Amino acid sequence: MSLTHQLQLFHDVVQQGSFTKAATLHQMDNSALSKQIKKLEASLGVQLLNRSTRSFSLTSAGEEILAQTSVLMETLDQIQSIADAYQSEPKGILKITAPVFFGQVYLQPVVARFMQRYPAVQINLTLDDRRAHLIADRYDLAFRVGKLVDSNLIARKLANTNFALLASRDFIERHGMPHTPEALLALPAVIYSNGDLTLDQLVMSEQPHSEVMKRHRMRGNLKVSDIRTMMNAVEAGLGYGLVDLFHLERPITDTGLVPLLTDYRLSTLDTGIYALYPHRKQTPLVTEFIRHVAQYLGNPPFWEQHIPGYEQLYC
């Protein structure tokens, strides 16, 4: 194994904080990875890591060599980016992470078309509602829904998140049509809650079409971490829902759902749908895939058509 590869293994052990995680990243056995680190230390003539049974720490030499290794890894990525820029069409491996629902409904069709158009591309798509660490987990691209928190990443906004208050006709027949926020909040809600995102905050105008906004907390006996389960519960009349429009897979006329309080302004909660990537991974492959996703979603995104006349509601 080359010195460069051994240094990359050392770099990833420290980044991952674990021999096990680094070994998994490189599809190696723990023992094989440990041997390579020992060979690296032997060839350099210095100890890089102080090991104990369950942890490790960097030696002084390890800290200095890690800093230079990080520079080396960055340089190698830049060299690859330059080479990629001269290729006639995208090729290579694209490692993507995205939330489960967004990936299943909106990315999977793009992946299928993209790979048909560029057969030399390999895509590793990980769907997980827990937010992965792009740099430590070596992802090229992430799609996020919500508020941006990764200040060290490059972000491109793909779509605004717009909300609607929806309930089934059966729910309205049993509870009556609410005409004020207070009347709505007295009714049970189905609340989406997953990881760092809980949609139990209702921010809307105090009066119809007013600029004065007020924050309310929704109440409900049902919280779910899966979008499809939440939508099924709302359609079944278990409660009303604060629904991000991208949760709608088909028109509400097909689901029996009815918008509520449409003459009140409804906040977007400062959220959006974003593509994020490390600056070092701004390759033609990443750029082209983001372009395909943006083109597929449309501007405005096609899911806004699932509520007829939505542009005139909640404003």
XYZ file of C-alpha atoms in Angstrom:
315
model
C 0.000 0.000 0.000
C 1.356 3.431 -0.944
C 2.370 6.057 1.579
C -0.413 8.317 0.269
C -3.035 5.634 0.879
C -1.690 4.954 4.365
C -1.818 8.666 5.170
C -5.421 8.755 3.954
C -6.255 5.874 6.298
C -4.584 7.734 9.187
C -6.501 10.892 8.279
C -9.832 9.035 8.204
C -9.217 7.242 11.505
C -8.843 10.638 13.172
C -11.760 12.208 11.258
C -14.066 9.320 12.106
C -12.825 9.129 15.685
C -12.764 5.347 15.417
C -10.768 2.567 13.776
C -14.028 0.681 13.257
C -15.758 3.536 11.414
C -12.688 4.215 9.265
C -12.396 0.514 8.429
C -16.055 0.441 7.394
C -15.517 3.532 5.260
C -12.711 1.775 3.387
C -14.368 -1.672 3.447
C -11.485 -3.132 5.454
C -11.117 -5.294 8.534
C -10.139 -3.490 11.728
C -7.013 -5.613 11.997
C -5.939 -4.804 8.427
C -6.422 -1.078 9.022
C -4.499 -1.212 12.294
C -1.609 -2.983 10.553
C -1.453 -0.272 7.886
C -1.291 2.459 10.530
C 1.526 0.580 12.286
C 3.366 0.232 8.957
C 2.937 3.958 8.376
C 4.405 4.727 11.804
C 7.303 2.348 11.115
C 8.082 3.889 7.720
C 7.924 7.434 9.152
C 9.876 6.438 12.256
C 7.468 8.191 14.634
C 4.398 7.220 16.651
C 1.256 8.956 15.410
C -1.348 7.661 17.838
C -1.432 6.780 21.515
C -3.748 3.774 21.713
C -5.753 2.422 24.626
C -8.311 -0.375 24.719
C -11.252 1.774 23.628
C -9.776 5.038 22.369
C -6.760 6.802 20.938
C -5.183 10.231 20.963
C -2.766 12.010 18.673
C 0.868 12.349 19.595
C 2.608 15.671 18.966
C 4.092 14.233 15.786
C 0.665 12.885 14.845
C -0.905 16.330 15.169
C 1.648 17.927 12.841
C 1.518 15.124 10.306
C -2.298 15.147 10.378
C -2.295 18.858 9.504
C -0.070 18.254 6.491
C -2.057 15.159 5.514
C -5.228 17.260 5.418
C -3.478 19.637 3.012
C -2.397 16.655 0.907
C -5.935 15.244 0.761
C -7.262 18.644 -0.286
C -4.626 18.923 -3.009
C -5.435 15.462 -4.356
C -9.140 16.354 -4.485
C -8.334 19.547 -6.373
C -6.222 17.593 -8.875
C -9.117 15.208 -9.448
C -11.499 18.160 -9.864
C -9.250 19.685 -12.531
C -9.115 16.357 -14.365
C -12.892 15.966 -14.111
C -13.400 19.409 -15.609
C -11.693 18.283 -18.836
C -13.824 15.182 -19.266
C -16.341 15.265 -22.112
C -19.168 14.068 -19.867
C -19.686 13.279 -16.163
C -18.184 10.033 -14.924
C -17.038 8.561 -11.662
C -18.650 7.799 -8.301
C -21.181 10.163 -6.721
C -21.942 9.551 -3.043
C -25.227 11.178 -1.985
C -27.172 11.362 1.271
C -30.779 12.546 1.592
C -33.855 12.245 3.834
C -35.867 9.079 3.213
C -39.073 10.576 1.809
C -37.345 13.170 -0.363
C -35.002 10.535 -1.733
C -37.731 8.012 -2.484
C -40.156 10.423 -4.111
C -37.969 13.066 -5.758
C -34.396 11.785 -6.109
C -35.041 8.236 -7.264
C -36.600 9.328 -10.599
C -33.668 11.711 -11.185
C -31.111 9.003 -10.361
C -32.745 6.650 -12.886
C -32.696 9.236 -15.686
C -29.206 10.463 -14.802
C -27.661 7.003 -14.918
C -29.368 6.230 -18.205
C -27.916 9.407 -19.696
C -24.447 8.940 -18.161
C -23.754 5.180 -17.980
C -20.176 5.741 -16.744
C -21.507 7.246 -13.496
C -21.860 5.205 -10.317
C -24.204 6.559 -7.624
C -24.214 5.539 -3.967
C -27.473 6.918 -2.516
C -27.960 6.712 1.261
C -31.428 7.586 2.552
C -31.520 8.450 6.236
C -33.469 11.086 8.145
C -30.488 11.540 10.468
C -28.156 14.165 9.085
C -24.842 12.709 7.987
C -21.571 14.605 8.333
C -20.598 15.322 4.733
C -16.870 15.724 5.218
C -16.271 13.085 7.880
C -18.459 10.544 6.060
C -16.972 11.545 2.689
C -20.213 12.398 0.909
C -20.046 14.394 -2.300
C -23.565 15.781 -2.035
C -26.400 16.048 0.489
C -29.995 17.120 0.172
C -31.498 18.764 3.231
C -34.985 19.924 4.123
C -35.283 22.487 6.897
C -32.988 25.196 8.236
C -29.360 25.398 7.198
C -26.918 24.655 10.001
C -23.740 23.621 8.136
C -21.934 26.946 7.692
C -18.779 25.267 6.342
C -20.610 23.801 3.320
C -21.692 25.265 0.008
C -25.488 25.369 -0.308
C -27.796 25.839 -3.261
C -31.464 26.403 -2.541
C -33.603 24.228 -4.791
C -37.059 25.208 -3.578
C -38.906 27.148 -0.946
C -40.836 25.166 1.602
C -44.462 26.265 1.653
C -47.054 24.982 4.057
C -50.772 24.328 4.190
C -53.138 23.349 6.988
C -55.042 20.297 5.808
C -57.786 18.090 7.228
C -60.036 15.393 5.856
C -63.679 16.041 5.083
C -64.607 13.452 7.702
C -62.565 15.339 10.308
C -64.360 18.587 9.439
C -67.774 16.909 9.614
C -66.984 15.648 13.121
C -65.312 18.767 14.512
C -66.671 21.590 12.363
C -64.782 23.992 10.126
C -62.449 26.230 12.210
C -62.542 29.919 11.245
C -59.832 31.287 13.579
C -56.419 30.059 14.734
C -57.799 29.652 18.248
C -60.602 27.398 17.003
C -58.092 25.338 15.024
C -55.721 24.929 17.965
C -58.554 23.502 20.064
C -58.650 20.543 17.648
C -56.285 17.536 17.619
C -53.315 17.641 15.264
C -51.086 15.008 13.683
C -47.536 16.217 14.280
C -44.448 15.330 12.262
C -41.358 14.927 14.449
C -38.078 13.443 13.288
C -34.592 14.246 14.513
C -34.052 17.989 14.744
C -37.277 18.852 12.921
C -40.629 18.941 14.743
C -43.532 20.640 12.961
C -45.558 21.597 16.031
C -45.055 25.347 15.722
C -47.785 27.197 13.879
C -46.772 30.747 12.947
C -49.601 32.651 11.296
C -51.159 36.088 11.199
C -53.344 37.265 14.062
C -56.038 38.371 11.613
C -56.815 37.458 7.987
C -54.162 38.910 5.618
C -52.477 40.728 8.525
C -48.714 41.361 8.668
C -48.686 40.747 12.439
C -47.638 37.153 13.054
C -48.182 35.053 16.154
C -46.614 31.757 17.184
C -48.804 28.929 18.448
C -48.034 25.404 19.601
C -50.174 22.677 18.106
C -51.455 19.894 20.331
C -52.132 16.321 19.386
C -52.004 12.770 20.656
C -50.193 11.461 17.574
C -46.591 12.249 16.642
C -44.975 10.367 13.778
C -41.470 10.314 12.305
C -42.507 9.173 8.842
C -44.090 11.513 6.317
C -46.288 8.943 4.607
C -47.612 7.776 7.985
C -48.407 11.364 8.925
C -50.263 11.985 5.668
C -52.193 8.716 6.017
C -53.223 9.733 9.540
C -54.455 13.136 8.340
C -56.359 11.513 5.476
C -57.892 9.062 7.974
C -59.246 11.978 10.027
C -57.078 11.449 13.121
C -56.224 15.154 13.156
C -55.393 18.147 11.025
C -51.838 18.564 9.803
C -49.357 21.337 9.105
C -48.136 19.959 5.800
C -45.100 20.984 3.805
C -46.333 20.916 0.214
C -43.538 18.602 -0.898
C -45.198 15.966 1.325
C -48.055 15.817 -1.166
C -47.556 13.019 -3.663
C -50.814 13.712 -5.502
C -53.504 16.435 -5.704
C -55.588 16.952 -2.572
C -58.697 16.461 -4.723
C -57.630 12.798 -4.909
C -57.108 12.464 -1.169
C -60.225 14.152 0.209
C -58.191 16.781 2.042
C -59.367 20.355 2.531
C -57.211 23.464 3.213
C -57.997 25.303 6.455
C -57.741 29.016 7.349
C -56.535 29.929 3.872
C -57.129 33.667 4.395
C -54.508 33.786 7.158
C -50.834 34.328 6.379
C -48.757 31.235 7.102
C -45.010 31.386 7.818
C -42.494 29.251 5.927
C -40.603 28.835 9.243
C -37.364 29.921 7.501
C -36.962 26.478 5.988
C -36.121 25.337 2.478
C -34.871 22.457 0.343
C -31.139 22.611 -0.316
C -28.334 20.797 -2.076
C -25.127 20.954 -0.027
C -21.598 19.930 -0.855
C -18.067 20.537 0.433
C -16.228 23.149 -1.596
C -13.605 20.571 -2.538
C -16.297 18.417 -4.173
C -17.614 21.056 -6.589
C -17.019 18.805 -9.582
C -18.856 18.690 -12.929
C -20.531 15.479 -11.747
C -21.969 17.175 -8.649
C -22.964 20.273 -10.620
C -24.704 18.259 -13.332
C -26.650 16.118 -10.870
C -27.872 19.181 -8.962
C -28.943 20.711 -12.281
C -30.975 17.607 -13.112
C -32.675 17.657 -9.698
C -33.541 21.356 -9.991
C -34.930 20.805 -13.482
C -37.056 17.877 -12.290
C -38.526 19.798 -9.337
C -39.313 22.887 -11.414
C -39.604 26.537 -10.428
C -42.003 26.818 -8.725
C -41.831 23.149 -7.732
C -44.527 20.979 -9.265
C -45.982 19.911 -5.902
C -47.523 23.371 -5.450
C -49.975 22.361 -8.186
C -51.362 19.686 -5.856
C -53.396 22.407 -4.119
C -55.401 24.287 -6.762
C -54.781 28.045 -6.630
C -52.201 27.731 -3.883
C -50.427 30.933 -4.932
C -53.500 32.860 -3.775
C -53.709 31.129 -0.374
C -52.040 31.881 2.960
C -50.939 35.355 1.946
